[in-house]
CSV table of C-alpha atoms and ligand atoms in Angstrom, one decimal:
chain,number,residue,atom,x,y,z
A,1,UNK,CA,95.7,124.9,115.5
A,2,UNK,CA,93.6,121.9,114.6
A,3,UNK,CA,94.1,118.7,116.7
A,4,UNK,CA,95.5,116.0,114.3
A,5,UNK,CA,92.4,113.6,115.6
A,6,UNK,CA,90.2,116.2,114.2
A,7,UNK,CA,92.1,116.0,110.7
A,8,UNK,CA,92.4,112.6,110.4
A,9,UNK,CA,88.2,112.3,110.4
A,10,UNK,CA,88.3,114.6,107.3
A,11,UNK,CA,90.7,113.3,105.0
A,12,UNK,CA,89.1,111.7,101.8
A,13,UNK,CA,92.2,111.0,99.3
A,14,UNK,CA,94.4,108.2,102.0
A,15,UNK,CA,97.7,106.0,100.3
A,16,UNK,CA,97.7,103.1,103.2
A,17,UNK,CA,100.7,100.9,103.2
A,18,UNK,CA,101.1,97.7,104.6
A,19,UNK,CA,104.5,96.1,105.4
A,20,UNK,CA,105.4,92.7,105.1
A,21,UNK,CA,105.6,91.8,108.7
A,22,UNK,CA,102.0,92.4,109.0
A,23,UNK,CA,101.1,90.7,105.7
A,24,UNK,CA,103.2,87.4,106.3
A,25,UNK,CA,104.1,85.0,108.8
A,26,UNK,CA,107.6,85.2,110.4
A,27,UNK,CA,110.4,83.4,109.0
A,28,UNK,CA,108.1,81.1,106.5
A,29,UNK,CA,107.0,83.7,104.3
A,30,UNK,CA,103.2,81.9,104.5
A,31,UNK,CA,100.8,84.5,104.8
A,32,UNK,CA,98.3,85.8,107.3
A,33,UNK,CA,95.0,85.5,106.0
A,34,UNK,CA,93.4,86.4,109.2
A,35,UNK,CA,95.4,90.0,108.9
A,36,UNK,CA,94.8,90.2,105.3
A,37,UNK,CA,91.0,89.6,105.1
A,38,UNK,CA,90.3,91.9,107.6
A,39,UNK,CA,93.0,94.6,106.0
A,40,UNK,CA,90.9,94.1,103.3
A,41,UNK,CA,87.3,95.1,104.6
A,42,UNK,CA,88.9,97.7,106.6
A,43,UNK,CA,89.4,99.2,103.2
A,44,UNK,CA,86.4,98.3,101.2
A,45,UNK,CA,84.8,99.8,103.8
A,46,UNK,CA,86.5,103.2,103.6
A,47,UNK,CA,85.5,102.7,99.9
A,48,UNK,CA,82.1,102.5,100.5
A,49,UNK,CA,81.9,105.6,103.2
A,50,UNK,CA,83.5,107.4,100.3
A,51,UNK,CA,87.2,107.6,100.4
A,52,UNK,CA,89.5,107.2,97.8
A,53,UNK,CA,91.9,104.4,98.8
A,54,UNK,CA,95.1,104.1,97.2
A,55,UNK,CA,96.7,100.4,98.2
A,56,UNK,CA,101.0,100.1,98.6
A,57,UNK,CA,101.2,96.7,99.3
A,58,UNK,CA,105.0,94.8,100.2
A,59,UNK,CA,105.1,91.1,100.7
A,60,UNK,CA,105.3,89.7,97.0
A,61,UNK,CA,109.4,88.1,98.3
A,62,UNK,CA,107.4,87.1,101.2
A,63,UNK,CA,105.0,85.3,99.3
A,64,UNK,CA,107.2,83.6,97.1
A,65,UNK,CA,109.6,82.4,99.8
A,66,UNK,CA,106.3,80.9,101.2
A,67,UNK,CA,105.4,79.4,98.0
A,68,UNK,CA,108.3,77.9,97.5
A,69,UNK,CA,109.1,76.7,100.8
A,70,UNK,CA,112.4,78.2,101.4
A,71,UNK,CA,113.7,78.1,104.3
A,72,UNK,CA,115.5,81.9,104.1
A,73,UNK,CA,115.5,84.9,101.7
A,74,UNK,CA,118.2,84.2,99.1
A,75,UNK,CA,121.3,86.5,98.8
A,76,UNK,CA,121.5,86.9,94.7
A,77,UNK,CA,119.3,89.5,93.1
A,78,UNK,CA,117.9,87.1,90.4
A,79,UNK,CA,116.5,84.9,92.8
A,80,UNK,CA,115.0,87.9,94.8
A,81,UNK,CA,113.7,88.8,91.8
A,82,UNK,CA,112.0,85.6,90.7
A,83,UNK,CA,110.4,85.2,94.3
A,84,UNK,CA,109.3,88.5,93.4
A,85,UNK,CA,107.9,88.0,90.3
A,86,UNK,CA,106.6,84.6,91.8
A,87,UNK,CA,105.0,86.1,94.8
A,88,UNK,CA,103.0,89.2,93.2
A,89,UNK,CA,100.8,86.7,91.7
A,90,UNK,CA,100.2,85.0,94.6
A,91,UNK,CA,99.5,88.4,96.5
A,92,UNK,CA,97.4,89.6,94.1
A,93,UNK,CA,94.9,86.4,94.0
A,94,UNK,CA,94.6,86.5,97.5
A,95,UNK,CA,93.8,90.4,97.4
A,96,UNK,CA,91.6,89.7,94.0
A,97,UNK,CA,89.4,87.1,95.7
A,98,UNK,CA,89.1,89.3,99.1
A,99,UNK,CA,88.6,92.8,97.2
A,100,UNK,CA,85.7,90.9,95.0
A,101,UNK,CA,84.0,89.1,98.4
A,102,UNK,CA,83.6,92.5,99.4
A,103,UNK,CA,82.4,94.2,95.8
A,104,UNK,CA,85.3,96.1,94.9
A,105,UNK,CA,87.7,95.6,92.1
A,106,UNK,CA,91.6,96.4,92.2
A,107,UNK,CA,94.3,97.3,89.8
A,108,UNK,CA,97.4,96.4,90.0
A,109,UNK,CA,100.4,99.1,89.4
A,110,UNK,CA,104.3,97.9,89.7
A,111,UNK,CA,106.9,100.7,89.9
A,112,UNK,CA,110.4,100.7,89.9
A,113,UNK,CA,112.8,103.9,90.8
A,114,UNK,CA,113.2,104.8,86.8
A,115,UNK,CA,109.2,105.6,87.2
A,116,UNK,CA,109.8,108.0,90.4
A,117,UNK,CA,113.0,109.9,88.7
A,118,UNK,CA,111.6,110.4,85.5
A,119,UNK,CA,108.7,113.6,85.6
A,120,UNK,CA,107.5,112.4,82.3
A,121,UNK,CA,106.8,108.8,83.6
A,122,UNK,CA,105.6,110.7,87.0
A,123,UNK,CA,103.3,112.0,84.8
A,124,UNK,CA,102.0,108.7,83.0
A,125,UNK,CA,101.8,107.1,86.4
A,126,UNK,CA,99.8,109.6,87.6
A,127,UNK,CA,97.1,110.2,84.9
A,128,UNK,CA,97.0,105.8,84.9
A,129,UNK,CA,96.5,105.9,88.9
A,130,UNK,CA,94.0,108.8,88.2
A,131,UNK,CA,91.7,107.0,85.9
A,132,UNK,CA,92.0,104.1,87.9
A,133,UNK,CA,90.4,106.1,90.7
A,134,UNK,CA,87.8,107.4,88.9
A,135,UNK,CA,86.3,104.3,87.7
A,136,UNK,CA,86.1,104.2,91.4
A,137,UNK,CA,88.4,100.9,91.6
A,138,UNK,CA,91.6,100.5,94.4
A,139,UNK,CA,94.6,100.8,93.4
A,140,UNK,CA,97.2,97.9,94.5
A,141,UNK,CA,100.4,99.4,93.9
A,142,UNK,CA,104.2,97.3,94.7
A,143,UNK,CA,107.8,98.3,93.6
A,144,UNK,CA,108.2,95.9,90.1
A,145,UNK,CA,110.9,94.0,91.7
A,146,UNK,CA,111.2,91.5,89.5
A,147,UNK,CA,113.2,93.4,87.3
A,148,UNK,CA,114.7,96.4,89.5
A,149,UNK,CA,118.1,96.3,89.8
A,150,UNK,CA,120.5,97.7,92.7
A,151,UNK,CA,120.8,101.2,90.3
A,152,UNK,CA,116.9,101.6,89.8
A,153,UNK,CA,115.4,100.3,92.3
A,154,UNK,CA,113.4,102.9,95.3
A,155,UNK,CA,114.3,100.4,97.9
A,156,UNK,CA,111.5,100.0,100.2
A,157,UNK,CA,107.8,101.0,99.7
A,158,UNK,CA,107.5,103.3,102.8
A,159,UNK,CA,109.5,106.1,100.6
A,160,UNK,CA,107.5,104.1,97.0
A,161,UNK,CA,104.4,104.9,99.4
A,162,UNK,CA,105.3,108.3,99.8
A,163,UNK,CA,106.3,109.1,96.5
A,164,UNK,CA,103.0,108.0,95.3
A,165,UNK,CA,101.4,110.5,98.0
A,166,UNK,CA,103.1,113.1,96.9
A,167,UNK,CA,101.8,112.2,93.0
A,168,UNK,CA,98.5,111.9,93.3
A,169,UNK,CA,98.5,114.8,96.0
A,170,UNK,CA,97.0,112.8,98.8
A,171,UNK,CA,95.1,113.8,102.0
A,172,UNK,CA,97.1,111.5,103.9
A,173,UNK,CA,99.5,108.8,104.4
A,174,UNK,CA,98.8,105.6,106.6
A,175,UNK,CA,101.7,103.5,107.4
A,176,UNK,CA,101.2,100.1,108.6
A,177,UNK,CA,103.5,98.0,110.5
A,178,UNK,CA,104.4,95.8,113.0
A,179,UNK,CA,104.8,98.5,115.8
A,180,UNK,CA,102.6,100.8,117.6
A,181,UNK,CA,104.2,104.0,116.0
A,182,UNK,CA,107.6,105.9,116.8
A,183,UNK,CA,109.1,105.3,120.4
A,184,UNK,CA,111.8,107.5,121.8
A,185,UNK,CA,113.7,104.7,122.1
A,186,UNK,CA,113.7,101.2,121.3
A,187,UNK,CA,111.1,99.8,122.5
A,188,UNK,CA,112.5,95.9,122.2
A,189,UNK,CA,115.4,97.0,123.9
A,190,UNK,CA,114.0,99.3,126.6
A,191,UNK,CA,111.1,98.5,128.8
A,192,UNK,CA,110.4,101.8,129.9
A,193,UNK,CA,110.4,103.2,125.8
A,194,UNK,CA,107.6,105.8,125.2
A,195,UNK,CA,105.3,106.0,122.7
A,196,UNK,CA,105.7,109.3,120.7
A,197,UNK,CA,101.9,110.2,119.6
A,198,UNK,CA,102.6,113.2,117.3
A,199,UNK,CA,105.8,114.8,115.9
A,200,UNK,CA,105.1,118.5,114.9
A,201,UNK,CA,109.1,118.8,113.1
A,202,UNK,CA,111.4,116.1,112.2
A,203,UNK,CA,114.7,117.3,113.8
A,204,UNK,CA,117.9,115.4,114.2
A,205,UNK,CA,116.2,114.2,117.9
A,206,UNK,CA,113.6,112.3,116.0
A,207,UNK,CA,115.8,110.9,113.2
A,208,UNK,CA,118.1,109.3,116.2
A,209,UNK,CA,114.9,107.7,117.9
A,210,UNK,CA,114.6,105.9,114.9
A,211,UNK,CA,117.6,103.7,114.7
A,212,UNK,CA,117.9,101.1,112.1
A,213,UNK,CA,117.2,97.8,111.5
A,214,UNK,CA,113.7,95.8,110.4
A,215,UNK,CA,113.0,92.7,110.3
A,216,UNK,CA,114.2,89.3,108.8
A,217,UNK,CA,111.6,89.5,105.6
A,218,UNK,CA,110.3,93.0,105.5
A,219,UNK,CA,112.9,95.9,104.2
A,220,UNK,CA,112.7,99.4,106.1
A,221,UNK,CA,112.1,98.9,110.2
A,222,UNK,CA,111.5,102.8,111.3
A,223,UNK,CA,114.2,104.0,109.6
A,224,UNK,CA,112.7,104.2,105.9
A,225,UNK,CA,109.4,105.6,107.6
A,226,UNK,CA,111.3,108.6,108.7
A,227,UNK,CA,112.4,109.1,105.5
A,228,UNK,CA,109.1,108.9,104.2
A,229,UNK,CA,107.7,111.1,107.0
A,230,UNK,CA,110.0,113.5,105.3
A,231,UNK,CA,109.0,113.4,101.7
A,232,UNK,CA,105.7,113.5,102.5
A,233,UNK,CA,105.2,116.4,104.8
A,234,UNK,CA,107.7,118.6,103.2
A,235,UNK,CA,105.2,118.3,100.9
A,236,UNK,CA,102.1,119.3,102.7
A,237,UNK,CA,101.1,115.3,103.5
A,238,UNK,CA,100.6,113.8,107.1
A,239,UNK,CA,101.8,110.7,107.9
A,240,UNK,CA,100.5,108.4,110.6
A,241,UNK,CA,102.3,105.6,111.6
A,242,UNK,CA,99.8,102.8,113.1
A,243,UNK,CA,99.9,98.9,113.9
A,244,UNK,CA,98.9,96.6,111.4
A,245,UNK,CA,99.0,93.7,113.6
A,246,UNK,CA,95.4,95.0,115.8
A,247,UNK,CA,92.3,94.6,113.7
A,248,UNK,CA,90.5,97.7,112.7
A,249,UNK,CA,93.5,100.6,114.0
A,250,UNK,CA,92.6,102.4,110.3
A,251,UNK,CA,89.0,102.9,111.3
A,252,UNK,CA,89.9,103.8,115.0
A,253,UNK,CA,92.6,106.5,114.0
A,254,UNK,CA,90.2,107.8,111.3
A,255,UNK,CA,87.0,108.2,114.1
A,256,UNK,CA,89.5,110.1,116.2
A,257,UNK,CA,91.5,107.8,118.7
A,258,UNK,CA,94.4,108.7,119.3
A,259,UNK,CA,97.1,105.8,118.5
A,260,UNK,CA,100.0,105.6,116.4
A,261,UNK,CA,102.5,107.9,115.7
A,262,UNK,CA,100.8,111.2,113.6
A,263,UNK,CA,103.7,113.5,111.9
A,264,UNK,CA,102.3,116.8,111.1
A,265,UNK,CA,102.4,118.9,107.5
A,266,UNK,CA,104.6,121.4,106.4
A,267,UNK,CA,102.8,124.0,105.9
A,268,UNK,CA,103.3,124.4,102.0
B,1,LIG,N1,108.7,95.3,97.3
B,1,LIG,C1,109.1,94.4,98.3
B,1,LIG,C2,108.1,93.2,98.3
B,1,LIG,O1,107.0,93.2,97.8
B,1,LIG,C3,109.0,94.9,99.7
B,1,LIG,C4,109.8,96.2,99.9
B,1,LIG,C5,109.6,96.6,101.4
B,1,LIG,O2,109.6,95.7,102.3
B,1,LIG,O3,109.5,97.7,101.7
B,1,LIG,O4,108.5,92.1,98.7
């Protein structure tokens, strides 16, 4: 069998998601520029050595809590929803201006969970996130929360993220957050936790060393990455689970160290 560090080098078609923690600041919602710029390069640099990038960004409620000024995230859906619809613009000016300082252009696709049920929207999404690749452009890609509701909404963009890897039949499926990968415990509880570098099999064991929780702004914590660990390598997709708070872990996993957290393929 193939070492998963060998793999990684060779995989052209990559989804890489990026979770609020990593893209904003705390509590405030303000974000981190530092992170983002060089997020940013990271991936117009992939471009340019001839992957195909596909971009799930979070952090639009982030961005308009930080806009705004609020001190908390709001309880009531409509308020969610306007931060949301508030903070995708800002989000997307900051990755507009970045994405075009390093010659690439973006486009921006917002899905909600009617898009991920449906085959025939599947479909549409699919041939739209197609041509957008060909033209050789990135694809910026967030759940359209300003108008999912509880009933169709996906949730949390780890399983939008792997949905859309399963779509456009991706290579692979980067996962970036505010962890170094999957512990076998909790690693903010337990000093002595272990960093878990590759899970051949999702079984019941790995599911428990997930636990719950996330943090205050973001959605999923490891829980939702499990989930989408599943979706994706049932279908014949890896999934590797890296920090986004280190500059340059996407280019470091890709040359062959070995960090994060790599779950294997099914093989289909
Ligand atoms: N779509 C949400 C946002 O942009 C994030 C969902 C998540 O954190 O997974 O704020």
């Amino acid at each position: 069998m193939i070492s998963f560090v060998e793999k990684l080098k060779n995989f052209r078609r990559i989804v890489i998601k990026v979770g609020t923690s990593t893209l904003a600041y705390g509590e405030s919602g303000k974000l981190n520029l530092y992170r983002i710029e060089h997020l940013v390069r990271e991936i117009a640099d992939l471009h340019n050595a001839g992957k195909e990038i596909i971009f799930v960004s979070s952090g639009a409620i982030a961005a308009g809590i930080g806009k705004m000024r609020l001190p908390a995230k709001p309880e009531t859906i409509p308020e969610n929803q306007a931060l949301a619809a508030i903070g995708q613009g800002v989000l997307m000016h900051i990755y507009e201006k970045f994405f075009a300082e390093y010659g690439q252009t973006i486009g921006q696709i917002l899905l909600t969970g009617e898009n991920a049920a449906d085959e025939n929207a599947r479909e549409n999404f699919k041939n739209s996130l197609s041509a957008i690749l060909k033209m050789g452009a990135i694809p910026v890609i967030n759940e359209n929360d300003a108008v999912a509701t509880e009933e169709i909404k996906i949730g949390d963009n780890d399983n939008l993220s792997a949905m859309v890897a399963v779509t456009i039949k991706a290579d692979l499926l980067i996962i970036l957050t505010d962890i170094d990968g999957l512990y076998d415990k909790n690693p903010r509880k337990f000093p002595d936790a272990k960093l878990i570098h590759e899970v051949p099999e999702i079984n019941p064991d790995v599911e428990k060393m997930a636990g719950g929780a996330g943090t205050k702004l973001g959605t999923g914590g490891m829980f939702t990455k499990i989930q989408a660990a599943k979706l994706s390598t049932a279908n014949g997709i890896p999934l590797l689970i890296l920090s986004g708070k280190e500059i340059g872990n996407i280019r470091r996993a890709l040359n062959g160290e070995s960090i994060g957290t790599f779950f294997r393929e099914k093989n289909l």
